[in-house]
DNA sequence: GGCCCGGGTTGACTTGGATCAAACCGATAC
DNA sequence: GTATCGGTTTGATCCAAGTCAACCCGGGCC
């Protein structure tokens, strides 16, 4: 399998990073063609994950990080009493598994929200290569740091915002990420349930549903099940900025 | 100044990592004596930060990360409308500034909670050295990953826990960290105000205060202003585990 | 077609924590 | 000693979001 993958790379048929249209969003960002070729050798392996199946789960030994090629995932942590907290939704080009580096064991679950495919990046070899390739090292650090900044944003959301602000922030964030991938920033399909959105935003699913309905009534978005069309981007943004305390 | 610091190191009088009793908690963890000496060359510079003063602020150009030598800090993000979210409290041996790597600009404020001193670790040189010293690279990655895992814990707290659970989790976390530094895990002094605790936990200061009083009434802790004595560690832990939905 | 089933929506009611307000406490300044 | 001031505690009231429950909708299957 290793051999096959490498062979395909050599043929340039359709293999790893060098041919991937996500490379500007992913680990290869900022690398020269030559450097990407070296990364290719290491990322040869892919893995398909079916909808609702786990890429890894909390407690599993950490061996690799993963770049999402197609599809999307959620990550979550579970409390002993069964409470679940969704810590993030990841889409193509984003990296999964960074939580595992610290204890050499994964600390959360990563579950595919749809049939998906990831590139497997063996961690030991990544460290090795990033000692040789400065730009790779730098980009890897940026990816980790970006995750930290993102997490701080979620804390802000969970700690200081009201229900509708949270949902607005969530939609704006998705919109931005879809746009970065060349999709419409105004019209998209949610891959997660209301319950999962609620868990991520620290709300109950009923509250999420009500907020969606409210946005719809106010003409901010058109919601039909999981299909979302943003009608008034600025309206959503304003909701975020100066909804403040006493409206 | 650079020279002076290096000279002191050479004399072994009392300089950087090699002589620092925090090295097991900090960046030098896992390095050989020789490797620590190389790290020392780069960490020569120190900086004092007075209580209530900022080590860096959101938007400031990112140049270095910082290891706390003495004292403690809080980090926070501000929303345009003035709302503040404290994203963490850091104590000795912990690393500040990792948020700045992603955009080459700091994304939060770091403020000293008491007169403090940090070791300045110029980021470019750290990347350079960690390309040469495998164990340093590895430890640095672990530190970043640990921050990500910590952030997920805070999300859990903010998204899924009730007020008293949050405070219990907070106290237990402090207790653990004081213990790791050789201080009493049962008796300590809070460096932050009720308001700052509230911001961190997504609660108002009155709620924090009430929760403290409740814990005191139940004999779990003795609270006198900022002085805390934990009387029933297991009681606090239980509060966390199975306080579940319907008590 | 009709049935089932897993989401999703909507309504009525409850509640935990926010808000507002007053008093308290300990440290520093006069 | 008294006044001041930032931080903290405590009480009374309010409201945003949670809970419980009924119903709806669309897709898959018989």
Coordinates of C-alpha atoms (C1' of nucleotides) in Angstrom, one line a residue:
Chain A
X1 CA 0.0 0.0 0.0
X2 CA 2.8 2.3 0.9
X3 CA 4.5 1.4 -2.3
X4 CA 1.4 1.9 -4.4
X5 CA 0.8 5.3 -3.0
X6 CA 4.4 6.4 -3.6
X7 CA 4.1 5.0 -7.2
X8 CA 1.0 7.1 -7.8
X9 CA 2.8 10.1 -6.5
X10 CA 5.8 9.5 -8.8
X11 CA 3.4 9.3 -11.8
X12 CA 1.9 12.5 -10.7
X13 CA -1.4 10.9 -11.5
X14 CA -3.3 12.1 -8.5
X15 CA -1.7 11.7 -5.2
X16 CA -0.7 13.9 -2.3
X17 CA -0.2 17.6 -1.5
X18 CA 1.5 18.6 -4.8
X19 CA -1.7 17.9 -6.7
X20 CA -4.2 18.9 -4.0
X21 CA -6.3 22.0 -4.5
X22 CA -6.5 22.4 -0.8
X23 CA -2.8 23.0 -0.3
X24 CA -3.2 26.7 0.2
X25 CA -5.3 26.1 3.3
X26 CA -3.4 23.2 4.7
X27 CA 0.0 22.1 5.8
X28 CA 1.8 22.7 2.5
X29 CA 1.0 26.4 2.6
X30 CA 4.2 28.4 2.0
X31 CA 6.3 25.5 0.8
X32 CA 8.2 25.4 -2.5
X33 CA 7.3 22.7 -5.0
X34 CA 10.4 20.8 -4.0
X35 CA 9.5 21.0 -0.4
X36 CA 6.0 19.8 -1.1
X37 CA 7.4 16.8 -2.9
X38 CA 9.2 15.8 0.3
X39 CA 6.0 16.3 2.3
X40 CA 4.3 14.1 -0.3
X41 CA 6.5 11.1 0.6
X42 CA 5.3 11.2 4.1
X43 CA 1.6 11.9 3.4
X44 CA 1.3 9.0 1.0
X45 CA -1.3 7.2 3.0
X46 CA -5.1 8.0 3.0
X47 CA -8.0 6.9 5.0
X48 CA -11.7 6.9 4.4
X49 CA -14.1 7.4 7.3
X50 CA -17.8 6.7 6.9
X51 CA -20.4 9.1 8.2
X52 CA -20.9 8.7 11.9
X53 CA -17.7 6.7 12.3
X54 CA -14.8 7.8 14.3
X55 CA -11.4 8.7 13.0
X56 CA -10.0 8.4 16.5
X57 CA -11.4 8.4 20.0
X58 CA -10.4 9.7 23.3
X59 CA -7.8 7.5 24.9
X60 CA -6.5 6.0 21.7
X61 CA -2.8 6.1 21.2
X62 CA -1.6 9.1 19.2
X63 CA 0.4 8.3 16.1
X64 CA -0.5 10.7 13.4
X65 CA -2.3 13.9 12.6
X66 CA -4.8 14.1 9.8
X67 CA -5.6 16.6 7.1
X68 CA -9.2 16.5 5.8
X69 CA -9.3 15.9 2.1
X70 CA -13.1 15.5 1.6
X71 CA -16.0 15.7 4.0
X72 CA -16.2 17.1 7.5
X73 CA -15.8 16.2 11.1
X74 CA -16.8 17.1 14.6
X75 CA -14.6 16.7 17.7
X76 CA -16.0 16.3 21.1
X77 CA -15.1 15.5 24.7
X78 CA -17.3 13.4 27.0
X79 CA -17.8 13.8 30.8
X80 CA -18.2 10.7 32.9
X81 CA -21.9 11.4 33.4
X82 CA -22.4 11.3 29.6
X83 CA -22.5 15.0 28.9
X84 CA -21.0 15.9 25.6
X85 CA -19.2 19.0 24.5
X86 CA -18.5 19.5 20.9
X87 CA -15.2 21.3 20.7
X88 CA -15.2 22.0 17.0
X89 CA -16.4 21.3 13.5
X90 CA -13.6 20.8 10.9
X91 CA -13.8 21.0 7.2
X92 CA -11.5 20.3 4.2
X93 CA -7.9 21.4 4.6
X94 CA -8.1 21.6 8.3
X95 CA -6.0 19.5 10.6
X96 CA -7.2 17.0 13.1
X97 CA -5.4 15.3 16.0
X98 CA -3.2 18.0 17.4
X99 CA -4.7 17.4 20.9
X100 CA -2.9 14.0 20.9
X101 CA 0.7 15.4 20.9
X102 CA 0.7 16.5 24.5
X103 CA 0.0 13.2 26.2
X104 CA 0.7 10.8 23.2
X105 CA -2.9 9.8 23.6
X106 CA -5.9 11.5 21.9
X107 CA -8.0 13.6 24.3
X108 CA -11.1 13.8 22.3
X109 CA -13.2 12.0 19.7
X110 CA -13.2 12.9 16.0
X111 CA -16.3 11.7 14.2
X112 CA -17.1 12.1 10.5
X113 CA -20.3 14.1 9.8
X114 CA -20.5 12.7 6.3
X115 CA -18.5 10.2 4.3
X116 CA -15.0 11.7 4.4
X117 CA -11.4 11.1 3.5
X118 CA -8.3 12.2 5.4
X119 CA -4.6 12.2 4.6
X120 CA -2.6 10.4 7.3
X121 CA 0.4 12.3 8.5
X122 CA 2.6 10.1 10.7
X123 CA 3.6 12.4 13.5
X124 CA 7.1 11.2 14.1
X125 CA 8.0 11.6 10.5
X126 CA 6.4 15.1 10.4
X127 CA 8.6 16.2 13.3
X128 CA 11.6 14.8 11.5
X129 CA 10.9 16.5 8.2
X130 CA 10.0 19.8 9.9
X131 CA 13.5 19.8 11.4
X132 CA 14.8 19.9 7.9
X133 CA 12.3 22.1 6.2
X134 CA 12.0 25.4 7.8
X135 CA 8.9 26.5 6.0
X136 CA 7.1 23.3 7.0
X137 CA 8.1 23.8 10.6
X138 CA 6.8 27.3 10.5
X139 CA 3.5 26.4 8.9
X140 CA 2.9 23.6 11.3
X141 CA 3.4 25.9 14.2
X142 CA 1.0 28.4 12.7
X143 CA -1.6 25.7 12.3
X144 CA -1.3 24.8 16.0
X145 CA -1.3 28.4 17.0
X146 CA -4.4 29.0 14.9
X147 CA -6.2 26.3 16.7
X148 CA -5.3 28.0 20.0
X149 CA -6.7 31.4 18.7
X150 CA -9.8 29.7 17.4
X151 CA -10.4 28.1 20.8
X152 CA -10.1 31.5 22.5
X153 CA -12.8 32.7 20.2
X154 CA -15.0 29.8 21.2
X155 CA -14.4 30.7 24.9
X156 CA -15.5 34.3 24.2
X157 CA -18.6 32.9 22.5
X158 CA -19.4 30.5 25.3
X159 CA -18.5 32.8 28.1
X160 CA -19.8 36.2 27.1
X161 CA -22.4 36.0 24.3
X162 CA -26.1 35.5 24.4
X163 CA -27.8 32.7 22.4
X164 CA -28.5 34.7 19.2
X165 CA -25.1 36.2 19.1
X166 CA -23.6 32.7 19.4
X167 CA -25.6 31.4 16.5
X168 CA -24.8 34.5 14.4
X169 CA -21.1 34.1 15.1
X170 CA -21.3 30.4 14.2
X171 CA -23.0 31.2 10.9
X172 CA -20.6 33.9 10.0
X173 CA -17.7 31.6 10.8
X174 CA -19.1 28.9 8.6
X175 CA -19.7 31.4 5.8
X176 CA -16.1 32.6 5.9
X177 CA -14.8 29.1 5.8
X178 CA -17.0 28.0 2.9
X179 CA -15.9 31.1 1.0
X180 CA -12.2 30.3 1.6
X181 CA -12.9 27.0 -0.1
X182 CA -14.5 28.5 -3.1
X183 CA -18.1 27.7 -2.1
X184 CA -20.8 30.2 -1.7
X185 CA -20.5 32.2 1.5
X186 CA -24.2 32.8 1.5
X187 CA -25.8 29.5 0.8
X188 CA -24.7 26.2 2.3
X189 CA -25.7 22.9 3.8
X190 CA -25.1 22.2 7.5
X191 CA -23.6 18.8 8.1
X192 CA -24.4 18.7 11.8
X193 CA -27.7 18.4 13.7
X194 CA -29.3 21.1 15.8
X195 CA -28.2 19.1 18.8
X196 CA -24.5 19.2 17.8
X197 CA -24.7 22.9 17.0
X198 CA -26.3 23.3 20.5
X199 CA -23.5 21.4 22.2
X200 CA -20.9 23.4 20.4
X201 CA -22.6 26.7 21.3
X202 CA -23.5 25.8 24.9
X203 CA -27.2 25.8 24.1
X204 CA -30.0 23.3 23.9
X205 CA -31.3 22.2 20.5
X206 CA -34.6 23.9 21.1
X207 CA -32.9 27.2 21.7
X208 CA -30.8 26.8 18.5
X209 CA -34.0 26.0 16.6
X210 CA -35.8 29.1 18.0
X211 CA -32.9 31.3 17.2
X212 CA -32.9 30.0 13.6
X213 CA -36.7 30.8 13.4
X214 CA -36.1 34.3 14.8
X215 CA -33.4 35.0 12.2
X216 CA -35.8 33.8 9.5
X217 CA -38.6 36.0 10.8
X218 CA -36.3 39.0 10.8
X219 CA -35.2 38.3 7.2
X220 CA -31.6 37.6 8.1
X221 CA -31.4 34.1 6.8
X222 CA -33.6 31.6 5.0
X223 CA -33.6 28.3 6.8
X224 CA -35.0 25.1 5.4
X225 CA -33.9 22.1 7.6
X226 CA -30.1 22.0 7.1
X227 CA -30.1 24.2 4.1
X228 CA -29.1 27.8 5.0
X229 CA -29.2 30.9 2.9
X230 CA -27.8 34.1 4.4
X231 CA -29.9 37.0 3.2
X232 CA -28.4 39.8 5.3
X233 CA -24.7 39.3 6.2
X234 CA -24.3 42.8 7.7
X235 CA -27.4 42.3 9.8
X236 CA -25.8 39.2 11.3
X237 CA -22.6 41.1 11.9
X238 CA -24.4 43.9 13.6
X239 CA -26.2 41.5 15.8
X240 CA -22.8 40.4 17.0
X241 CA -21.2 43.8 17.5
X242 CA -23.7 45.9 19.3
X243 CA -26.4 43.6 20.6
X244 CA -24.5 44.4 23.8
X245 CA -26.4 44.3 27.1
X246 CA -29.5 46.4 26.8
X247 CA -30.7 46.5 23.2
Chain B
X1 CA 22.8 43.5 28.4
X2 CA 22.9 40.4 26.2
X3 CA 26.5 40.0 27.2
X4 CA 25.9 40.4 30.8
X5 CA 23.3 37.8 30.8
X6 CA 25.5 35.3 29.0
X7 CA 28.3 36.0 31.3
X8 CA 26.2 35.2 34.3
X9 CA 25.2 32.0 32.7
X10 CA 28.8 31.0 32.1
X11 CA 29.6 31.6 35.7
X12 CA 26.6 29.4 36.6
X13 CA 25.8 32.0 39.2
X14 CA 22.1 32.2 38.6
X15 CA 20.9 32.7 35.2
X16 CA 18.6 30.8 32.8
X17 CA 17.1 27.4 32.5
X18 CA 20.0 25.3 33.7
X19 CA 19.7 26.7 37.2
X20 CA 15.9 27.2 37.2
X21 CA 13.9 25.0 39.5
X22 CA 11.0 25.3 37.2
X23 CA 12.7 23.5 34.4
X24 CA 10.7 20.3 34.8
X25 CA 7.5 22.2 34.2
X26 CA 8.7 24.4 31.4
X27 CA 10.3 24.3 28.0
X28 CA 13.5 22.5 29.1
X29 CA 11.7 19.4 30.2
X30 CA 13.3 16.3 28.7
X31 CA 16.4 18.1 27.5
X32 CA 19.9 16.9 28.5
X33 CA 22.2 19.3 30.4
X34 CA 24.1 20.1 27.2
X35 CA 20.9 20.9 25.3
X36 CA 19.7 23.1 28.2
X37 CA 22.9 25.0 27.9
X38 CA 22.1 25.8 24.3
X39 CA 18.6 26.9 25.2
X40 CA 20.2 29.1 27.9
X41 CA 22.0 31.1 25.3
X42 CA 18.7 32.1 23.7
X43 CA 16.7 32.7 26.9
X44 CA 19.3 35.1 28.3
X45 CA 16.9 38.0 28.5
X46 CA 14.4 38.6 31.3
X47 CA 11.6 41.1 31.8
X48 CA 9.9 42.3 34.9
X49 CA 6.2 43.1 34.7
X50 CA 4.5 45.1 37.4
X51 CA 1.1 44.1 38.8
X52 CA -1.7 45.2 36.5
X53 CA 0.7 45.9 33.7
X54 CA 0.6 44.2 30.3
X55 CA 3.3 41.9 29.0
X56 CA 1.8 42.3 25.6
X57 CA -1.6 43.3 24.2
X58 CA -3.8 42.3 21.3
X59 CA -2.6 43.6 18.1
X60 CA 1.1 44.0 19.2
X61 CA 3.6 42.4 16.8
X62 CA 4.7 39.0 17.8
X63 CA 8.4 38.5 18.4
X64 CA 8.8 36.2 21.4
X65 CA 7.1 33.8 23.7
X66 CA 7.5 34.1 27.4
X67 CA 8.1 31.6 30.3
X68 CA 6.8 32.8 33.6
X69 CA 9.6 32.8 36.2
X70 CA 7.8 34.4 39.1
X71 CA 4.3 35.7 39.6
X72 CA 1.2 35.0 37.5
X73 CA -0.8 36.4 34.6
X74 CA -4.2 36.4 33.0
X75 CA -4.9 36.4 29.3
X76 CA -8.0 37.9 27.9
X77 CA -9.8 38.9 24.7
X78 CA -12.0 42.0 24.3
X79 CA -15.1 42.4 22.2
X80 CA -15.7 45.8 20.5
X81 CA -18.5 46.6 22.9
X82 CA -16.1 46.2 25.8
X83 CA -17.1 42.7 27.0
X84 CA -14.0 40.9 28.3
X85 CA -13.4 37.2 28.3
X86 CA -10.6 35.9 30.4
X87 CA -9.1 32.9 28.5
X88 CA -6.7 31.7 31.1
X89 CA -4.7 32.2 34.2
X90 CA -1.0 31.3 34.0
X91 CA 1.5 30.5 36.7
X92 CA 5.2 29.9 37.0
X93 CA 6.7 27.6 34.4
X94 CA 3.9 28.2 32.0
X95 CA 4.3 29.7 28.5
X96 CA 2.6 32.8 27.3
X97 CA 2.3 34.2 23.8
X98 CA 1.6 31.1 21.7
X99 CA -1.4 32.8 20.2
X100 CA 0.8 35.2 18.4
X101 CA 2.5 32.6 16.1
X102 CA -0.5 32.2 13.8
X103 CA -0.8 35.8 12.6
X104 CA 2.5 37.2 13.7
X105 CA 0.5 39.5 15.9
X106 CA -0.8 38.8 19.4
X107 CA -4.5 38.0 19.6
X108 CA -5.0 38.6 23.3
X109 CA -3.8 40.6 26.2
X110 CA -1.5 39.2 28.9
X111 CA -1.7 41.1 32.2
X112 CA 0.3 40.4 35.4
X113 CA -1.8 39.6 38.4
X114 CA 1.1 40.5 40.7
X115 CA 4.6 41.7 40.2
X116 CA 6.1 39.1 38.0
X117 CA 9.1 38.2 35.9
X118 CA 9.3 36.3 32.6
X119 CA 12.0 34.8 30.5
X120 CA 11.9 36.2 27.0
X121 CA 12.3 33.5 24.3
X122 CA 12.8 35.1 20.9
X123 CA 10.6 33.1 18.6
X124 CA 12.7 33.0 15.5
X125 CA 15.7 31.7 17.4
X126 CA 13.5 29.1 19.2
X127 CA 12.4 27.8 15.8
X128 CA 16.0 27.7 14.7
X129 CA 17.2 25.8 17.8
X130 CA 14.3 23.4 17.7
X131 CA 15.3 22.4 14.2
X132 CA 18.6 21.3 15.7
X133 CA 17.5 19.9 19.1
X134 CA 14.9 17.2 18.7
X135 CA 13.9 17.1 22.3
X136 CA 13.3 20.8 22.4
X137 CA 11.2 20.6 19.3
X138 CA 9.2 17.8 20.8
X139 CA 8.7 19.6 24.1
X140 CA 7.7 22.8 22.4
X141 CA 5.0 20.9 20.4
X142 CA 3.8 19.3 23.6
X143 CA 3.5 22.7 25.3
X144 CA 1.4 23.9 22.4
X145 CA -0.7 20.8 22.3
X146 CA -1.3 21.0 26.0
X147 CA -2.7 24.5 25.6
X148 CA -5.1 23.1 23.0
X149 CA -6.2 20.3 25.4
X150 CA -6.6 22.8 28.2
X151 CA -8.8 25.0 26.0
X152 CA -11.0 22.1 25.2
X153 CA -11.4 21.6 29.0
X154 CA -12.5 25.2 29.4
X155 CA -15.0 24.8 26.6
X156 CA -16.5 21.8 28.4
X157 CA -16.7 23.9 31.5
X158 CA -18.3 26.8 29.8
X159 CA -20.6 24.8 27.5
X160 CA -21.8 22.0 29.7
X161 CA -21.4 22.7 33.4
X162 CA -23.5 24.6 36.0
X163 CA -22.1 27.4 38.1
X164 CA -21.0 25.4 41.1
X165 CA -19.4 22.7 38.9
X166 CA -17.4 25.4 37.1
X167 CA -16.1 26.8 40.3
X168 CA -15.3 23.3 41.7
X169 CA -13.4 22.5 38.5
X170 CA -11.6 25.8 38.8
X171 CA -10.5 25.2 42.3
X172 CA -9.4 21.6 41.7
X173 CA -7.4 22.8 38.7
X174 CA -5.6 25.5 40.7
X175 CA -5.0 23.0 43.5
X176 CA -3.3 20.6 41.1
X177 CA -1.1 23.3 39.6
X178 CA 0.0 24.6 43.0
X179 CA 0.8 21.0 44.1
X180 CA 2.9 20.5 40.9
X181 CA 5.0 23.6 42.0
X182 CA 5.6 22.2 45.5
X183 CA 3.0 24.4 47.2
X184 CA 0.1 23.2 49.3
X185 CA -2.7 21.8 47.1
X186 CA -5.2 22.6 49.9
X187 CA -4.3 26.1 50.9
X188 CA -3.5 29.0 48.6
X189 CA -4.1 32.6 47.8
X190 CA -6.1 33.6 44.7
X191 CA -4.3 36.2 42.6
X192 CA -7.4 37.2 40.7
X193 CA -10.6 39.0 41.6
X194 CA -14.1 37.5 41.7
X195 CA -14.8 39.5 38.6
X196 CA -11.9 37.9 36.7
X197 CA -12.8 34.4 37.9
X198 CA -16.4 35.1 36.8
X199 CA -15.2 36.2 33.4
X200 CA -13.1 33.1 33.0
X201 CA -16.0 30.8 34.1
X202 CA -18.7 32.6 32.2
X203 CA -20.4 33.8 35.3
X204 CA -21.0 37.1 37.0
X205 CA -19.0 38.0 40.1
X206 CA -22.0 37.8 42.4
X207 CA -22.6 34.2 41.2
X208 CA -19.0 33.3 41.9
X209 CA -19.3 34.9 45.4
X210 CA -22.5 33.0 46.1
X211 CA -20.9 29.7 45.0
X212 CA -18.0 30.3 47.3
X213 CA -20.4 30.9 50.2
X214 CA -22.3 27.8 49.4
X215 CA -19.1 25.7 49.4
X216 CA -18.2 27.2 52.7
X217 CA -21.6 26.4 54.2
X218 CA -21.3 22.9 53.0
X219 CA -17.9 22.6 54.6
X220 CA -16.1 22.0 51.3
X221 CA -13.7 25.0 51.6
X222 CA -12.9 27.8 54.0
X223 CA -12.9 31.1 52.1
X224 CA -11.6 34.3 53.5
X225 CA -11.4 36.9 50.8
X226 CA -8.7 35.6 48.5
X227 CA -7.4 33.0 50.9
X228 CA -8.7 29.5 50.1
X229 CA -8.4 26.4 52.1
X230 CA -9.8 23.2 50.6
X231 CA -11.3 21.1 53.4
X232 CA -12.9 18.3 51.3
X233 CA -11.2 17.6 48.1
X234 CA -13.3 14.5 47.4
X235 CA -16.4 16.5 48.0
X236 CA -15.4 18.9 45.3
X237 CA -14.6 16.1 43.0
X238 CA -17.9 14.5 43.5
X239 CA -19.7 17.7 42.8
X240 CA -18.1 17.6 39.5
X241 CA -18.8 14.1 38.5
X242 CA -22.3 13.3 39.4
X243 CA -24.0 16.6 40.1
X244 CA -25.5 15.8 36.7
X245 CA -28.9 17.1 35.8
X246 CA -31.3 16.4 38.6
X247 CA -29.5 16.5 41.9
Chain C
dG1 C1' -49.9 4.3 -1.4
dG2 C1' -49.2 4.1 4.0
dC3 C1' -46.1 3.5 8.0
dC4 C1' -42.3 4.5 10.6
dC5 C1' -38.6 7.2 12.5
dG6 C1' -35.1 10.5 13.4
dG7 C1' -34.7 15.1 13.1
dG8 C1' -36.8 19.7 13.7
dT9 C1' -40.3 23.1 15.2
dT10 C1' -43.3 25.3 18.4
dG11 C1' -45.8 26.2 22.7
dA12 C1' -46.4 26.5 27.9
dC13 C1' -44.1 26.5 32.0
dT14 C1' -39.9 26.5 35.2
dT15 C1' -35.5 27.9 36.8
dG16 C1' -30.6 29.2 37.4
dG17 C1' -28.1 32.8 37.1
dA18 C1' -28.2 37.9 35.9
dT19 C1' -29.4 42.3 37.5
dC20 C1' -30.1 45.9 40.7
dA21 C1' -29.2 47.6 45.1
dA22 C1' -27.5 47.9 49.7
dA23 C1' -24.3 46.8 53.1
dC24 C1' -19.7 45.1 54.5
dC25 C1' -14.7 44.5 55.0
dG26 C1' -9.9 45.6 55.0
dA27 C1' -6.3 48.4 53.4
dT28 C1' -4.5 52.8 52.6
dA29 C1' -4.6 57.9 53.2
dC30 C1' -5.4 61.8 56.0
Chain D
dG1 C1' -8.8 58.0 65.1
dT2 C1' -12.0 58.9 60.5
dA3 C1' -12.7 58.9 55.5
dT4 C1' -12.2 56.7 51.3
dC5 C1' -12.1 53.2 48.0
dG6 C1' -11.8 48.7 45.6
dG7 C1' -13.4 44.5 46.1
dT8 C1' -16.8 41.3 48.2
dT9 C1' -21.0 39.6 50.2
dT10 C1' -26.0 39.2 50.6
dG11 C1' -30.8 40.0 49.5
dA12 C1' -34.9 40.8 46.3
dT13 C1' -36.5 40.6 41.7
dC14 C1' -36.3 39.5 36.7
dC15 C1' -35.6 37.2 32.4
dA16 C1' -33.1 34.2 29.0
dA17 C1' -32.6 29.8 28.3
dG18 C1' -33.8 25.2 29.9
dT19 C1' -37.3 21.7 30.4
dC20 C1' -41.3 19.0 29.1
dA21 C1' -44.4 17.9 25.8
dA22 C1' -46.9 17.8 21.5
dC23 C1' -46.6 18.0 16.8
dC24 C1' -44.6 18.4 12.1
dC25 C1' -41.9 17.0 8.1
dG26 C1' -39.2 14.4 4.8
dG27 C1' -37.0 10.1 3.6
dG28 C1' -36.7 5.2 3.5
dC29 C1' -39.2 0.9 3.5
dC30 C1' -42.9 -2.4 3.2

